[in-house]
CSV table of C-alpha atoms and ligand atoms in Angstrom, one decimal:
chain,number,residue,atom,x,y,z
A,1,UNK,CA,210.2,182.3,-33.0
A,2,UNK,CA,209.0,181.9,-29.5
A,3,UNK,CA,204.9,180.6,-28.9
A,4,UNK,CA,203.8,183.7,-27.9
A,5,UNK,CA,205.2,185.4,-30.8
A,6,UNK,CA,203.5,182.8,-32.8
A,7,UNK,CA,200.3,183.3,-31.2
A,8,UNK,CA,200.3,186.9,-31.8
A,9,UNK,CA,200.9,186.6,-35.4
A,10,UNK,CA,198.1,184.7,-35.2
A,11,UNK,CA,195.8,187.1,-33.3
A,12,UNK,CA,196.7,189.8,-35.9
A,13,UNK,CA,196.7,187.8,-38.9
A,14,UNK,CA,192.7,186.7,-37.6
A,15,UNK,CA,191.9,190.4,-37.0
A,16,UNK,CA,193.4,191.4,-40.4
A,17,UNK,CA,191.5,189.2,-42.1
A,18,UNK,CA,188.0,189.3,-40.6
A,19,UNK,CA,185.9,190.2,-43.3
A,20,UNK,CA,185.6,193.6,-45.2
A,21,UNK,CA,183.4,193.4,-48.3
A,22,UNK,CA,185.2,195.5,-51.5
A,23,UNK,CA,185.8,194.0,-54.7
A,24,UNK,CA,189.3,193.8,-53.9
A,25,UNK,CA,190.6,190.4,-52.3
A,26,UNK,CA,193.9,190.2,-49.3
A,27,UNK,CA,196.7,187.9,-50.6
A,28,UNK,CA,198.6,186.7,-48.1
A,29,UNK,CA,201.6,184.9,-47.3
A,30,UNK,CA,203.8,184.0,-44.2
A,31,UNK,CA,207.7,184.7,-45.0
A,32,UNK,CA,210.6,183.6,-42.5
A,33,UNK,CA,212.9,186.3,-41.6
A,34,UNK,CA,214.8,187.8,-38.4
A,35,UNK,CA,214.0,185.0,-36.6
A,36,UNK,CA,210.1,185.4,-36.7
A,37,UNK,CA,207.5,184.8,-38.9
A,38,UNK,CA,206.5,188.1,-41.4
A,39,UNK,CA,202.8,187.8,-42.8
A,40,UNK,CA,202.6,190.4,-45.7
A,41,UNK,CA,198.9,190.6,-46.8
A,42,UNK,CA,198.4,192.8,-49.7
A,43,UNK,CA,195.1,194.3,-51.2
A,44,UNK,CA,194.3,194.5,-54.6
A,45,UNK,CA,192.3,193.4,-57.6
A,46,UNK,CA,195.2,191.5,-59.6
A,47,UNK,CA,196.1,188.1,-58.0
A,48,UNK,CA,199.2,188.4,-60.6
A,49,UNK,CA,200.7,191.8,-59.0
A,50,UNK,CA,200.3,190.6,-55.7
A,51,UNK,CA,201.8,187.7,-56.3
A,52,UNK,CA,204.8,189.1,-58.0
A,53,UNK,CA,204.8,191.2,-55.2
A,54,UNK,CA,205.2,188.8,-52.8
A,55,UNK,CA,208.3,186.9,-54.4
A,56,UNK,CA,210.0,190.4,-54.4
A,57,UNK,CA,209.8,190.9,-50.6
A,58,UNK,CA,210.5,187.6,-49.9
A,59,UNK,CA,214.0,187.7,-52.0
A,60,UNK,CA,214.5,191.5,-50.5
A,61,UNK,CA,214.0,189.7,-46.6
A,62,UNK,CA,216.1,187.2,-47.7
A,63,UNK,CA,219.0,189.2,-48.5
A,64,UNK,CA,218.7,191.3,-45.5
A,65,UNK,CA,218.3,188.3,-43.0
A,66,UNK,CA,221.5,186.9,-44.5
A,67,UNK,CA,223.5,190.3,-44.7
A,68,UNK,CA,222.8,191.8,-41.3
A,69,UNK,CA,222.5,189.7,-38.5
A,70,UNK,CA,225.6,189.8,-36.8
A,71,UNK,CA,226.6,187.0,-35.4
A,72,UNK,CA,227.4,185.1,-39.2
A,73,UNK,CA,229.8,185.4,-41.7
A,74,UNK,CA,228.4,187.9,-43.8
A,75,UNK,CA,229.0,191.6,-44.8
A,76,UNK,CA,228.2,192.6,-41.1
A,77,UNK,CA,230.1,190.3,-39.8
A,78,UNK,CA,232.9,191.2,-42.2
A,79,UNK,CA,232.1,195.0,-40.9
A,80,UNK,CA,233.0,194.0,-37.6
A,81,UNK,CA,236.1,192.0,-38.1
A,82,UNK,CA,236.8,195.4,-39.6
A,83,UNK,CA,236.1,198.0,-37.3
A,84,UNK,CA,238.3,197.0,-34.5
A,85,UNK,CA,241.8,197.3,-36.6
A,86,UNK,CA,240.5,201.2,-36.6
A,87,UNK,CA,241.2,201.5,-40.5
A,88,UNK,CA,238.9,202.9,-43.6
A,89,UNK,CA,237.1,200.4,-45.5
A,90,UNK,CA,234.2,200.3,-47.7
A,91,UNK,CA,230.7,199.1,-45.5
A,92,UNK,CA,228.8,198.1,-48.4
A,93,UNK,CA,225.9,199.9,-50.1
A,94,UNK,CA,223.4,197.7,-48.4
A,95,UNK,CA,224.8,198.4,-45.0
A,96,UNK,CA,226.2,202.1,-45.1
A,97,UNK,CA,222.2,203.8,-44.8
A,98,UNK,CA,221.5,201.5,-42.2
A,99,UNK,CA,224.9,202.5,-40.4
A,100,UNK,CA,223.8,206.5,-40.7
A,101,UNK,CA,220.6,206.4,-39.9
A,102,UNK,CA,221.3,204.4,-36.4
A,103,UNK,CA,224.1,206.9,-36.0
A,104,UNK,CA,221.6,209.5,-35.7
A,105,UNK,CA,218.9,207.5,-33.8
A,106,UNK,CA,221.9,206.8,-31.2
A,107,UNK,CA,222.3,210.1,-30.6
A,108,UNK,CA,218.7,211.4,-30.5
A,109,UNK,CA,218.4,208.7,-27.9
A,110,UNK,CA,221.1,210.1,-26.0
A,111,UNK,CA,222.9,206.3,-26.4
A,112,UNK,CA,220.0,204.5,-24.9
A,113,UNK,CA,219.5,202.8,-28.3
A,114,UNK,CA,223.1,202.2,-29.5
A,115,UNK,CA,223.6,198.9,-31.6
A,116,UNK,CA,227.5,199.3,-30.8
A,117,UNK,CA,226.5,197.6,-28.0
A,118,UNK,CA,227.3,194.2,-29.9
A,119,UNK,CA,230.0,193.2,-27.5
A,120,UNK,CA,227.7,193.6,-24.7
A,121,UNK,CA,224.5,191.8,-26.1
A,122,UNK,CA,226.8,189.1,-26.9
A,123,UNK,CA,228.5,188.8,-23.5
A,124,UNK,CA,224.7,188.1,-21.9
A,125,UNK,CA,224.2,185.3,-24.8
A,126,UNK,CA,221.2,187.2,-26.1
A,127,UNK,CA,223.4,187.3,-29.8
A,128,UNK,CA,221.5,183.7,-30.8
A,129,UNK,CA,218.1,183.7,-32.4
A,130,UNK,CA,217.3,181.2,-29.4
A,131,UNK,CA,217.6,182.5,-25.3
A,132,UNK,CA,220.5,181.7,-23.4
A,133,UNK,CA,220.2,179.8,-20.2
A,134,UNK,CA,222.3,181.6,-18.3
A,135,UNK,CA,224.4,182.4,-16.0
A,136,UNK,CA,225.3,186.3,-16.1
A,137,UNK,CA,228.3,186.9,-17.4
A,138,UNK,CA,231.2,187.7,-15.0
A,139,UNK,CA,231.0,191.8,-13.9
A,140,UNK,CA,234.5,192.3,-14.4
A,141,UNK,CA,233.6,191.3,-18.1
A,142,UNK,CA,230.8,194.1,-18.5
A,143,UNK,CA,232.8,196.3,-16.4
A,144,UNK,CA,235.6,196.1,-18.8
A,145,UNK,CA,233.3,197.3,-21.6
A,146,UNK,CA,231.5,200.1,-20.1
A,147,UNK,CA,235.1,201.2,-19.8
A,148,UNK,CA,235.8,200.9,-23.5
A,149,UNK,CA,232.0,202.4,-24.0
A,150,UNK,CA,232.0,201.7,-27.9
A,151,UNK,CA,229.4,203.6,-29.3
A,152,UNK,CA,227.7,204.3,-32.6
A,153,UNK,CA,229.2,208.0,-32.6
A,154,UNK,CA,232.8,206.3,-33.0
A,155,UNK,CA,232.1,205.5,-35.9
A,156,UNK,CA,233.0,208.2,-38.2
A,157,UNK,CA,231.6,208.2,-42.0
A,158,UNK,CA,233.5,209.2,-45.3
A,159,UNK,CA,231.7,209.3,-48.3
A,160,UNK,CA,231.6,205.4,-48.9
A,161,UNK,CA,234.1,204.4,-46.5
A,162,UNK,CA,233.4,203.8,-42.5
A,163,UNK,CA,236.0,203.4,-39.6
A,164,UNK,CA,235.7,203.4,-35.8
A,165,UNK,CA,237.8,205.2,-33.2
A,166,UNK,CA,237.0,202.7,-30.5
A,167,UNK,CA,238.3,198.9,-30.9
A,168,UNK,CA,235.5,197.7,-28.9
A,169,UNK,CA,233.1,199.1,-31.2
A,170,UNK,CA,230.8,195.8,-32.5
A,171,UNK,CA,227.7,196.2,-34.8
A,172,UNK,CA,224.5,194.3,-33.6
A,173,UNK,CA,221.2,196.0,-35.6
A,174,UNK,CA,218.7,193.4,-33.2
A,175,UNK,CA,216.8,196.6,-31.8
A,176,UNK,CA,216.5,198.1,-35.3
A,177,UNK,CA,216.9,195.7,-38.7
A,178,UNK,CA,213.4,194.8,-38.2
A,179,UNK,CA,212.0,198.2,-38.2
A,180,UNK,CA,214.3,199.0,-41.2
A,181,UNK,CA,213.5,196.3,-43.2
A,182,UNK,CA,209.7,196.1,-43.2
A,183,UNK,CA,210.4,200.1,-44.4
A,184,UNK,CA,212.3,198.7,-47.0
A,185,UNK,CA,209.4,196.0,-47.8
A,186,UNK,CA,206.9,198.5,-48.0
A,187,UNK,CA,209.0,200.8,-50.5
A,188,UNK,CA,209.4,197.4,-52.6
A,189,UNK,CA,205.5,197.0,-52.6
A,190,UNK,CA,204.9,200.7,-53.8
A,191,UNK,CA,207.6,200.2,-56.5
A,192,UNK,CA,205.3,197.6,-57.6
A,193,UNK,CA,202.3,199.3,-57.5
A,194,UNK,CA,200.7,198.2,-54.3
A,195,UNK,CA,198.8,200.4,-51.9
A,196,UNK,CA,197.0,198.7,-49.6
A,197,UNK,CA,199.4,196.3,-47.1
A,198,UNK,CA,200.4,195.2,-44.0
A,199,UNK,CA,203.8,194.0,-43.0
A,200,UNK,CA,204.1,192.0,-39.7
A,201,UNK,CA,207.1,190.6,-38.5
A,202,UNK,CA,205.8,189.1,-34.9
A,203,UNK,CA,203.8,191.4,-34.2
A,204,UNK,CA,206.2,194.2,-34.7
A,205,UNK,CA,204.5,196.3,-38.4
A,206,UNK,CA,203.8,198.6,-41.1
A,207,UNK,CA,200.8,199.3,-43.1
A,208,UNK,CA,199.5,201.2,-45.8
A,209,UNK,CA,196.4,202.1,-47.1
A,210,UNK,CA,193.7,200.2,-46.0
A,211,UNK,CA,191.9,196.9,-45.4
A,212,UNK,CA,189.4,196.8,-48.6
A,213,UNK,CA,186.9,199.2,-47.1
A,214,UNK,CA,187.9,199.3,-43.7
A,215,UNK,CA,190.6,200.2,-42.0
A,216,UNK,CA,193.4,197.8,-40.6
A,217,UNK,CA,193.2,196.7,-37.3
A,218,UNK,CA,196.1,195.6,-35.4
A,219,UNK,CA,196.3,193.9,-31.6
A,220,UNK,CA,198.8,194.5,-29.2
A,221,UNK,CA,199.8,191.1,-27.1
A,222,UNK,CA,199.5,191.2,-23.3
A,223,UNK,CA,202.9,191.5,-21.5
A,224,UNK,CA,201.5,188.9,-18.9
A,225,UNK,CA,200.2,186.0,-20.7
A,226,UNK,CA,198.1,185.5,-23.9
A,227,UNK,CA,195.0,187.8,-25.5
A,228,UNK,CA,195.3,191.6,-26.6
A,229,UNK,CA,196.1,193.9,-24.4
A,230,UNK,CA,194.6,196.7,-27.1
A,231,UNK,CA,194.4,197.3,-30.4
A,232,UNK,CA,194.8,200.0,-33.0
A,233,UNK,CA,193.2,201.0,-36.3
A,234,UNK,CA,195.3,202.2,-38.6
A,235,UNK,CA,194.7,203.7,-41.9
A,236,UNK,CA,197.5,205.6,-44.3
A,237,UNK,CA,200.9,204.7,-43.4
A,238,UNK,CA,201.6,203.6,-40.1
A,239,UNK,CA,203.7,201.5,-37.7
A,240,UNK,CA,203.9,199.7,-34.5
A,241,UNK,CA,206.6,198.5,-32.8
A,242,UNK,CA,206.9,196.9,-29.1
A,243,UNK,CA,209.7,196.0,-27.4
A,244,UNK,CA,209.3,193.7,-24.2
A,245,UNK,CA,211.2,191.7,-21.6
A,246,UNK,CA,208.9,188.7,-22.2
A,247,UNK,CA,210.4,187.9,-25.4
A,248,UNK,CA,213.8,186.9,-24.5
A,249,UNK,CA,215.2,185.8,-21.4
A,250,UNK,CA,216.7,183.5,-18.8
A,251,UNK,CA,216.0,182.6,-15.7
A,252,UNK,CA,219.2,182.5,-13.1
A,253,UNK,CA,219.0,182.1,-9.7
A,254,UNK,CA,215.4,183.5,-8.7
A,255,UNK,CA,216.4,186.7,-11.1
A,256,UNK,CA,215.3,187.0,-14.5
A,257,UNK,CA,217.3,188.5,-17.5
A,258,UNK,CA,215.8,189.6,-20.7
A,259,UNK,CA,217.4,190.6,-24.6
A,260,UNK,CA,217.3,194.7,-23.6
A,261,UNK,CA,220.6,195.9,-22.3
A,262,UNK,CA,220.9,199.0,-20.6
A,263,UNK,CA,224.4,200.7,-22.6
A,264,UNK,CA,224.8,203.0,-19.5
A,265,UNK,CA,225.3,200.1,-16.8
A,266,UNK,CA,225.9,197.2,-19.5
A,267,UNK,CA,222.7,194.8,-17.5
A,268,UNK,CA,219.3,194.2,-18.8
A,269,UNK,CA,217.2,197.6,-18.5
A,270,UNK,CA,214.7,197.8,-15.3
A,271,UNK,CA,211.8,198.9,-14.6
A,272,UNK,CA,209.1,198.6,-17.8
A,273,UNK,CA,207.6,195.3,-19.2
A,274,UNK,CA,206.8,196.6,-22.6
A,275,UNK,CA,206.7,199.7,-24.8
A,276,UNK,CA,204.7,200.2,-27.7
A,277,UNK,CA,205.7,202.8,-30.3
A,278,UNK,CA,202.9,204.2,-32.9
A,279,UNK,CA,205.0,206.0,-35.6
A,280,UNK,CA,204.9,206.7,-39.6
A,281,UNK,CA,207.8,204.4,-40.5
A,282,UNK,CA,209.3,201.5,-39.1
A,283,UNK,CA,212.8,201.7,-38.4
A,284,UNK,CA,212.1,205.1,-35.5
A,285,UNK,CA,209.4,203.2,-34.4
A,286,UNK,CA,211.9,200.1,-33.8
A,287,UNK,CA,214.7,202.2,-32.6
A,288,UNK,CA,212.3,204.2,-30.0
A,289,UNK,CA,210.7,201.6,-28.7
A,290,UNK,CA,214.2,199.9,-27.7
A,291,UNK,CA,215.4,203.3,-26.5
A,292,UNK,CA,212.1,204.3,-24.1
A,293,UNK,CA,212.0,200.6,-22.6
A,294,UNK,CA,216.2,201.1,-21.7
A,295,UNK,CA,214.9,205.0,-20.5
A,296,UNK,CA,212.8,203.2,-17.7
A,297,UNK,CA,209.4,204.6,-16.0
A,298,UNK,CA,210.4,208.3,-15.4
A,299,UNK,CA,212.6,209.3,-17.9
A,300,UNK,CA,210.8,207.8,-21.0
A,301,UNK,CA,208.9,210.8,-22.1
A,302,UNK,CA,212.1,212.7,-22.4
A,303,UNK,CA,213.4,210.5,-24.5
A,304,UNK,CA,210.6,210.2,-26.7
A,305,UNK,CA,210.0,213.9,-26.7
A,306,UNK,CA,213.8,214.3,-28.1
A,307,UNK,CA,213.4,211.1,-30.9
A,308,UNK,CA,210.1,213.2,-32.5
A,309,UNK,CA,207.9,210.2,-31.0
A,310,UNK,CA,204.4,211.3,-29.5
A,311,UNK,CA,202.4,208.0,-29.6
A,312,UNK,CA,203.6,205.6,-26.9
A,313,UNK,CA,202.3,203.2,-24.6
A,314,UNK,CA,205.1,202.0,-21.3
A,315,UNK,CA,203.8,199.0,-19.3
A,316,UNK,CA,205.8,199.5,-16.7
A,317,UNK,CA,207.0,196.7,-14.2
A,318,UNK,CA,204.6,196.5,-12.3
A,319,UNK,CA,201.7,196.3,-14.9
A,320,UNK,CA,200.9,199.9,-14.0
A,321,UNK,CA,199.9,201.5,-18.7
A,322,UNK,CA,200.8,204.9,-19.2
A,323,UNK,CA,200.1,206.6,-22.6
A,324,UNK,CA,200.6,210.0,-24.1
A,325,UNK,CA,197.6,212.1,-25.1
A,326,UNK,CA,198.0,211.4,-28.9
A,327,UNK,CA,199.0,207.4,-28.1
A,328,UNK,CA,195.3,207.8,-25.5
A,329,UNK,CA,193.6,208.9,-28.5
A,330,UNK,CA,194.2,206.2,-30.8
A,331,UNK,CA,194.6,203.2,-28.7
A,332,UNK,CA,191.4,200.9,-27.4
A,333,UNK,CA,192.7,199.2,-24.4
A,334,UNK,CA,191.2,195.8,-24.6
A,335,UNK,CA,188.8,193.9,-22.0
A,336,UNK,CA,185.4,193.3,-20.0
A,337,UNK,CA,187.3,196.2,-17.9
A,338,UNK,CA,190.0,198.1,-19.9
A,339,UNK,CA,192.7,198.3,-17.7
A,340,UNK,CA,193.2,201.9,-15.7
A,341,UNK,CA,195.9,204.2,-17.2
A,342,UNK,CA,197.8,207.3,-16.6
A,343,UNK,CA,198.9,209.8,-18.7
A,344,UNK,CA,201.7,211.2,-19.6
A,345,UNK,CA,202.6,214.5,-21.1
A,346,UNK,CA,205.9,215.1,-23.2
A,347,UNK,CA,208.0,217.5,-22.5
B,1,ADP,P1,212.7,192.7,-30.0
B,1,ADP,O1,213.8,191.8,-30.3
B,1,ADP,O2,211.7,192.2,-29.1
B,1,ADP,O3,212.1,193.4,-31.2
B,1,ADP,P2,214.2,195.1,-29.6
B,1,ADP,O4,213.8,195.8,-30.8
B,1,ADP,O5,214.2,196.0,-28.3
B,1,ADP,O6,213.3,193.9,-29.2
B,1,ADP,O7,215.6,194.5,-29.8
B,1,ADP,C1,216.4,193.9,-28.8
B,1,ADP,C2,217.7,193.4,-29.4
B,1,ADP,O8,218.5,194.6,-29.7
B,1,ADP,C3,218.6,192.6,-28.5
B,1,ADP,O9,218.3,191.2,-28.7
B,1,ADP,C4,220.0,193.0,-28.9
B,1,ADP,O10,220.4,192.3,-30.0
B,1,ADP,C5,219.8,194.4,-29.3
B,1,ADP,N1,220.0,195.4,-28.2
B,1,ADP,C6,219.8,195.2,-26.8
B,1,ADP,N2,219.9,196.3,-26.1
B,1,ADP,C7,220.1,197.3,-27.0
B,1,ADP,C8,220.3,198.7,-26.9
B,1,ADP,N3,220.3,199.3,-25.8
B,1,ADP,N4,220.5,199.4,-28.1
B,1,ADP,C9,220.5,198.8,-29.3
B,1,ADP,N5,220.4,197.5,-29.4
B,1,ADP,C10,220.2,196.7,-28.3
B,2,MG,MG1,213.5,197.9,-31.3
């Protein structure tokens, strides 16, 4: 949990809760998970279901912070002691959807987002919830594993039962768990009866319904320092995801190196600061976001065009906000002056 992330949870948990007048009160509650602080705040007009609620999500974040991060001895990290020997085994049930689903998302993304990468993230440090300080690993190291490429479409699928043709092949879901889980929160809180709720995990969320009589408002953190660089109201069932270079790095000899790795030349991607996806579920959103940051400044709308993603805001690296037509008419860029944009068309 860096400050800033902190300070943004803040931001939005203060615009979520500035007054709306209905009958109906917010419950909230701040939950630890993923490394980052998830506020779920819940409408309704029975304290009890909300709080029932509540403990549900909480036990349901638990179990998936423990079971897929994938750096600890757990059933991902039993997955990838796995995978390399090249053999069937059983994944799991909690694991196996979350397995297709970024199969699919991998290859929409033409393998921009690929959490095969595991080997890779790991060789820059980045596979700790804390930054690394450096330095960058040795090339012959990353050249060695673009060689071996492992990539989520190794992995082939058998009714329960997963193996991977590539030995190098090494699960890390850091670009994508997130997204997947607060869909899985929000399914838990319909279960139970809830229909008005926001999820956010650090900024990174899913909402539903609405704010009493209002609709939810959400910020999106400046790349370059604190404050909201927009915001976004959000009624229904919506998510936003960002993914920036601000969130973790290390600095190494005058160069800076962030948590994003390109798959295609195994170094951290160049050329945007932040991307923010708008999208109706969470784990695309996640997944795109990751992919259209590593697609760079030109090649982004491509991408997006291909993953089914129309609402998108790139800051690129030199602070220069593009947006597509249908992310320019939902977002309020934030300000005395709003900042100057471009836009860009999809494909
Ligand atoms: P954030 O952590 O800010 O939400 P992302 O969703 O983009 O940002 O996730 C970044 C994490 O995903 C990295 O820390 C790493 O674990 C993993 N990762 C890095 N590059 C890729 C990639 N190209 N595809 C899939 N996962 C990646
Ligand atoms: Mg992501």
């Amino acid at each position: 949990m860096t400050r800033r992330r902190l300070a943004l949870a803040t931001i939005l948990l203060a615009l979520g809760l500035l007054a709306g007048c209905s009958q109906q009160e917010p419950y909230s509650e701040t939950l630890l998970a993923f490394g980052t602080l998830v506020d779920v705040t819940i409408y309704t007009d029975s304290p009890e279901a909300a709080q029932a609620a509540i403990r549900a999500v909480d036990e349901d974040l638990r179990f998936m912070h423990e079971n897929w991060n994938a750096w600890r001895p757990n059933t991902l990290g039993r997955v990838n002691l796995l995978l390399p020997t090249g053999e069937w085994f059983s994944s799991g049930p909690s694991l196996l959807p979350l397995i297709e689903q970024s199969i699919a998302l991998s290859e929409q993304s033409e393998g921009l987002f690929d959490p095969a990468i595991g080997k890779l993230v790991g060789l820059w440090g980045f596979q700790s919830d804390s930054a690394p300080e450096g330095p960058p690993p040795d090339e012959g190291q990353i050249e060695l594993l673009l060689e071996q490429a492992p990539r989520m479409t190794d992995i082939q699928i058998d009714g329960i039962r997963i193996r991977s043709t590539n030995p190098a092949v090494r699960l890390d879901f850091g670009a994508f768990a997130k997204g997947y889980a607060v869909d899985r929160v929000i399914e838990r809180l319909r279960e139970l009866g809830i229909q008005d709720a926001i999820v956010n995990a650090g900024g990174d969320l899913r909402a539903i319904g609405r704010h009493g009589n209002r609709d939810w408002r959400v910020g999106i953190r400046h790349p370059g320092g604190d404050g909201v660089i927009a915001s976004l109201q959000i009624a229904g069932d919506e998510s936003v995801f960002t993914s920036g270079d601000y969130e973790r790095y290390f600095d190494w000899e005058g160069e800076r190196y962030h948590h994003i790795i390109d798959p295609r030349n195994g170094r951290p991607a160049q050329g945007v600061t932040s991307v923010t996806v708008l999208h109706d579920n969470g784990a695309e959103a996640d997944a795109a976001a990751t992919a259209l940051f590593v697609a760079g400044p030109d090649d982004w709308p491509r991408i997006a065009a291909r993953m089914g993603i129309d609402k998108v805001m790139v800051i690129d690296a030199d602070g220069g906000i593009a947006l597509t037509p249908a992310m320019a008419g939902r977002i309020r860029l934030e300000g005395d002056e709003p900042a100057p944009f471009t836009l860009r068309e999809l494909p």
